Amino acid sequence: MRHRKSGRKFNRSSSHRIAMFRNMARALLTYEAIRTTEAKAKDLRSVVDKLITLALRDDLHARRDAYKVLNNHQMVQKLFTDIGPRYAGGKG
């Protein structure tokens, strides 16, 4: 039984799922809008929320943690200079 199990498997291995969400997060931060299924979007939301929270901290360790997910220096730069400051006033 899968009672109280969080997250979806999407009929993929764990490495495939992680790669899929990394690619989707990169695409979302690049184009700021992507087209995907509702279930994938709901799971992607937690990945991107964590990245935006890192961007609000804006220190070296946060940048390195964001690079672990995005694996692209230009995307990390855009996240911390353009996207992160937009959410500075919000709570959460």
Short mmCIF file of N, CA and C in Angstrom, two decimals:
data_model
loop_
_atom_site.label_atom_id
_atom_site.label_comp_id
_atom_site.label_asym_id
_atom_site.label_seq_id
_atom_site.Cartn_x
_atom_site.Cartn_y
_atom_site.Cartn_z
N MET A 1 0.84 -1.19 0.00
CA MET A 1 0.00 0.00 0.00
C MET A 1 0.88 1.24 0.00
N ARG A 2 0.39 2.27 -0.65
CA ARG A 2 1.19 3.48 -0.76
C ARG A 2 0.62 4.61 0.10
N HIS A 3 0.04 4.28 1.22
CA HIS A 3 -0.52 5.31 2.09
C HIS A 3 0.58 6.25 2.56
N ARG A 4 0.28 7.54 2.49
CA ARG A 4 1.16 8.61 2.98
C ARG A 4 2.50 8.68 2.25
N LYS A 5 2.58 8.17 1.05
CA LYS A 5 3.79 8.29 0.25
C LYS A 5 3.66 9.54 -0.60
N SER A 6 4.65 10.40 -0.56
CA SER A 6 4.57 11.63 -1.32
C SER A 6 5.34 11.49 -2.62
N GLY A 7 4.98 12.29 -3.58
CA GLY A 7 5.66 12.28 -4.87
C GLY A 7 5.09 11.25 -5.82
N ARG A 8 5.33 11.48 -7.10
CA ARG A 8 4.85 10.58 -8.13
C ARG A 8 6.05 9.94 -8.81
N LYS A 9 5.85 8.76 -9.38
CA LYS A 9 6.95 8.05 -10.03
C LYS A 9 7.00 8.33 -11.53
N PHE A 10 5.88 8.63 -12.15
CA PHE A 10 5.79 8.92 -13.59
C PHE A 10 6.32 7.77 -14.44
N ASN A 11 6.30 6.56 -13.92
CA ASN A 11 6.74 5.37 -14.65
C ASN A 11 8.18 5.52 -15.16
N ARG A 12 9.05 6.11 -14.33
CA ARG A 12 10.44 6.33 -14.68
C ARG A 12 11.33 5.88 -13.52
N SER A 13 12.58 5.60 -13.84
CA SER A 13 13.53 5.30 -12.77
C SER A 13 13.85 6.59 -12.03
N SER A 14 14.46 6.47 -10.87
CA SER A 14 14.72 7.66 -10.07
C SER A 14 15.69 8.60 -10.77
N SER A 15 16.70 8.06 -11.44
CA SER A 15 17.66 8.92 -12.14
C SER A 15 16.99 9.64 -13.31
N HIS A 16 16.10 8.95 -14.01
CA HIS A 16 15.37 9.56 -15.12
C HIS A 16 14.45 10.66 -14.61
N ARG A 17 13.81 10.43 -13.47
CA ARG A 17 12.91 11.41 -12.88
C ARG A 17 13.67 12.65 -12.45
N ILE A 18 14.82 12.46 -11.82
CA ILE A 18 15.64 13.59 -11.38
C ILE A 18 16.11 14.40 -12.59
N ALA A 19 16.56 13.72 -13.63
CA ALA A 19 17.01 14.40 -14.85
C ALA A 19 15.86 15.16 -15.50
N MET A 20 14.68 14.57 -15.51
CA MET A 20 13.52 15.22 -16.11
C MET A 20 13.19 16.52 -15.37
N PHE A 21 13.20 16.48 -14.04
CA PHE A 21 12.88 17.68 -13.29
C PHE A 21 13.98 18.73 -13.38
N ARG A 22 15.23 18.31 -13.50
CA ARG A 22 16.31 19.28 -13.71
C ARG A 22 16.12 19.99 -15.05
N ASN A 23 15.82 19.22 -16.09
CA ASN A 23 15.61 19.81 -17.41
C ASN A 23 14.39 20.73 -17.42
N MET A 24 13.33 20.30 -16.75
CA MET A 24 12.13 21.13 -16.71
C MET A 24 12.37 22.41 -15.91
N ALA A 25 13.13 22.32 -14.83
CA ALA A 25 13.44 23.51 -14.03
C ALA A 25 14.29 24.49 -14.84
N ARG A 26 15.26 23.96 -15.59
CA ARG A 26 16.07 24.82 -16.45
C ARG A 26 15.22 25.51 -17.51
N ALA A 27 14.31 24.75 -18.12
CA ALA A 27 13.44 25.32 -19.14
C ALA A 27 12.52 26.38 -18.55
N LEU A 28 11.99 26.13 -17.36
CA LEU A 28 11.09 27.09 -16.73
C LEU A 28 11.82 28.37 -16.38
N LEU A 29 13.04 28.27 -15.88
CA LEU A 29 13.80 29.46 -15.54
C LEU A 29 14.28 30.20 -16.79
N THR A 30 14.49 29.49 -17.88
CA THR A 30 14.93 30.13 -19.12
C THR A 30 13.78 30.88 -19.78
N TYR A 31 12.67 30.19 -20.00
CA TYR A 31 11.56 30.78 -20.75
C TYR A 31 10.47 31.36 -19.86
N GLU A 32 10.52 31.07 -18.57
CA GLU A 32 9.58 31.54 -17.56
C GLU A 32 8.16 31.06 -17.79
N ALA A 33 7.98 30.16 -18.73
CA ALA A 33 6.69 29.48 -18.94
C ALA A 33 6.98 28.25 -19.78
N ILE A 34 6.43 27.11 -19.38
CA ILE A 34 6.60 25.89 -20.15
C ILE A 34 5.26 25.20 -20.27
N ARG A 35 5.17 24.28 -21.20
CA ARG A 35 3.95 23.52 -21.40
C ARG A 35 4.23 22.08 -21.01
N THR A 36 3.47 21.59 -20.03
CA THR A 36 3.67 20.24 -19.52
C THR A 36 2.36 19.74 -18.94
N THR A 37 2.37 18.54 -18.41
CA THR A 37 1.16 18.00 -17.81
C THR A 37 0.95 18.61 -16.42
N GLU A 38 -0.27 18.52 -15.94
CA GLU A 38 -0.59 19.10 -14.64
C GLU A 38 0.15 18.39 -13.52
N ALA A 39 0.27 17.08 -13.60
CA ALA A 39 0.94 16.31 -12.55
C ALA A 39 2.43 16.66 -12.49
N LYS A 40 3.07 16.76 -13.65
CA LYS A 40 4.49 17.12 -13.66
C LYS A 40 4.68 18.54 -13.16
N ALA A 41 3.77 19.43 -13.50
CA ALA A 41 3.87 20.82 -13.05
C ALA A 41 3.74 20.90 -11.53
N LYS A 42 2.86 20.09 -10.97
CA LYS A 42 2.69 20.10 -9.51
C LYS A 42 3.95 19.62 -8.81
N ASP A 43 4.61 18.61 -9.34
CA ASP A 43 5.85 18.14 -8.73
C ASP A 43 7.01 19.08 -9.01
N LEU A 44 7.01 19.72 -10.16
CA LEU A 44 8.07 20.66 -10.50
C LEU A 44 8.03 21.88 -9.59
N ARG A 45 6.85 22.22 -9.12
CA ARG A 45 6.68 23.39 -8.27
C ARG A 45 7.58 23.32 -7.04
N SER A 46 7.71 22.15 -6.42
CA SER A 46 8.54 22.04 -5.23
C SER A 46 10.02 22.23 -5.56
N VAL A 47 10.45 21.75 -6.72
CA VAL A 47 11.85 21.91 -7.13
C VAL A 47 12.17 23.39 -7.34
N VAL A 48 11.29 24.09 -8.04
CA VAL A 48 11.54 25.50 -8.35
C VAL A 48 11.39 26.36 -7.11
N ASP A 49 10.46 26.03 -6.22
CA ASP A 49 10.32 26.78 -4.98
C ASP A 49 11.60 26.71 -4.14
N LYS A 50 12.22 25.55 -4.10
CA LYS A 50 13.47 25.41 -3.36
C LYS A 50 14.58 26.25 -3.99
N LEU A 51 14.60 26.31 -5.33
CA LEU A 51 15.61 27.12 -6.01
C LEU A 51 15.39 28.61 -5.73
N ILE A 52 14.14 29.05 -5.72
CA ILE A 52 13.86 30.46 -5.46
C ILE A 52 14.21 30.81 -4.01
N THR A 53 13.98 29.89 -3.09
CA THR A 53 14.38 30.11 -1.70
C THR A 53 15.89 30.24 -1.59
N LEU A 54 16.62 29.44 -2.35
CA LEU A 54 18.08 29.58 -2.37
C LEU A 54 18.48 30.94 -2.92
N ALA A 55 17.78 31.40 -3.95
CA ALA A 55 18.10 32.69 -4.56
C ALA A 55 17.85 33.84 -3.59
N LEU A 56 16.91 33.69 -2.70
CA LEU A 56 16.65 34.74 -1.71
C LEU A 56 17.76 34.81 -0.67
N ARG A 57 18.42 33.68 -0.38
CA ARG A 57 19.54 33.70 0.57
C ARG A 57 20.74 34.43 -0.02
N ASP A 58 21.01 34.19 -1.28
CA ASP A 58 22.05 34.88 -2.05
C ASP A 58 23.42 34.89 -1.36
N ASP A 59 23.94 33.73 -1.03
CA ASP A 59 25.31 33.62 -0.59
C ASP A 59 26.00 32.53 -1.40
N LEU A 60 27.27 32.34 -1.17
CA LEU A 60 28.05 31.41 -1.98
C LEU A 60 27.54 29.98 -1.85
N HIS A 61 27.20 29.58 -0.64
CA HIS A 61 26.72 28.21 -0.44
C HIS A 61 25.39 27.99 -1.17
N ALA A 62 24.53 28.99 -1.16
CA ALA A 62 23.25 28.88 -1.87
C ALA A 62 23.48 28.77 -3.37
N ARG A 63 24.44 29.51 -3.89
CA ARG A 63 24.75 29.42 -5.32
C ARG A 63 25.28 28.03 -5.68
N ARG A 64 26.09 27.47 -4.82
CA ARG A 64 26.63 26.13 -5.10
C ARG A 64 25.53 25.08 -5.02
N ASP A 65 24.60 25.24 -4.08
CA ASP A 65 23.48 24.30 -4.00
C ASP A 65 22.58 24.42 -5.23
N ALA A 66 22.37 25.64 -5.72
CA ALA A 66 21.56 25.83 -6.92
C ALA A 66 22.26 25.23 -8.14
N TYR A 67 23.58 25.34 -8.18
CA TYR A 67 24.33 24.76 -9.29
C TYR A 67 24.22 23.23 -9.30
N LYS A 68 24.09 22.62 -8.12
CA LYS A 68 23.93 21.17 -8.05
C LYS A 68 22.67 20.72 -8.78
N VAL A 69 21.63 21.55 -8.75
CA VAL A 69 20.38 21.20 -9.41
C VAL A 69 20.40 21.63 -10.87
N LEU A 70 20.82 22.88 -11.13
CA LEU A 70 20.73 23.42 -12.48
C LEU A 70 21.89 23.00 -13.37
N ASN A 71 23.08 22.84 -12.78
CA ASN A 71 24.25 22.40 -13.52
C ASN A 71 24.58 23.32 -14.70
N ASN A 72 24.38 24.62 -14.49
CA ASN A 72 24.61 25.60 -15.54
C ASN A 72 24.87 26.95 -14.86
N HIS A 73 26.06 27.51 -15.05
CA HIS A 73 26.42 28.76 -14.38
C HIS A 73 25.57 29.93 -14.84
N GLN A 74 25.22 29.98 -16.12
CA GLN A 74 24.39 31.08 -16.62
C GLN A 74 23.00 31.05 -15.99
N MET A 75 22.45 29.85 -15.80
CA MET A 75 21.13 29.74 -15.18
C MET A 75 21.18 30.15 -13.71
N VAL A 76 22.26 29.80 -13.03
CA VAL A 76 22.40 30.20 -11.63
C VAL A 76 22.50 31.72 -11.55
N GLN A 77 23.25 32.32 -12.45
CA GLN A 77 23.37 33.78 -12.47
C GLN A 77 22.02 34.43 -12.71
N LYS A 78 21.25 33.92 -13.66
CA LYS A 78 19.92 34.49 -13.95
C LYS A 78 18.99 34.30 -12.76
N LEU A 79 19.07 33.14 -12.11
CA LEU A 79 18.22 32.87 -10.95
C LEU A 79 18.50 33.86 -9.83
N PHE A 80 19.76 34.14 -9.57
CA PHE A 80 20.11 34.98 -8.43
C PHE A 80 20.01 36.47 -8.73
N THR A 81 20.13 36.88 -9.99
CA THR A 81 20.07 38.31 -10.30
C THR A 81 18.71 38.77 -10.80
N ASP A 82 18.00 37.94 -11.56
CA ASP A 82 16.73 38.37 -12.16
C ASP A 82 15.52 37.78 -11.45
N ILE A 83 15.50 36.48 -11.27
CA ILE A 83 14.30 35.80 -10.80
C ILE A 83 14.15 35.89 -9.28
N GLY A 84 15.21 35.69 -8.55
CA GLY A 84 15.15 35.71 -7.09
C GLY A 84 14.65 37.02 -6.50
N PRO A 85 15.19 38.17 -6.94
CA PRO A 85 14.73 39.44 -6.37
C PRO A 85 13.25 39.74 -6.58
N ARG A 86 12.61 39.14 -7.57
CA ARG A 86 11.17 39.35 -7.77
C ARG A 86 10.36 38.86 -6.59
N TYR A 87 10.87 37.82 -5.92
CA TYR A 87 10.12 37.20 -4.84
C TYR A 87 10.63 37.62 -3.47
N ALA A 88 11.42 38.69 -3.40
CA ALA A 88 12.01 39.10 -2.13
C ALA A 88 10.94 39.60 -1.15
N GLY A 89 9.88 40.22 -1.64
CA GLY A 89 8.86 40.77 -0.75
C GLY A 89 7.85 39.75 -0.26
N GLY A 90 7.73 38.64 -0.94
CA GLY A 90 6.72 37.65 -0.58
C GLY A 90 7.11 36.84 0.63
N LYS A 91 6.13 36.23 1.24
CA LYS A 91 6.45 35.40 2.40
C LYS A 91 6.59 33.96 1.95
N GLY A 92 7.36 33.20 2.68
CA GLY A 92 7.54 31.80 2.34
C GLY A 92 8.83 31.53 1.64
#
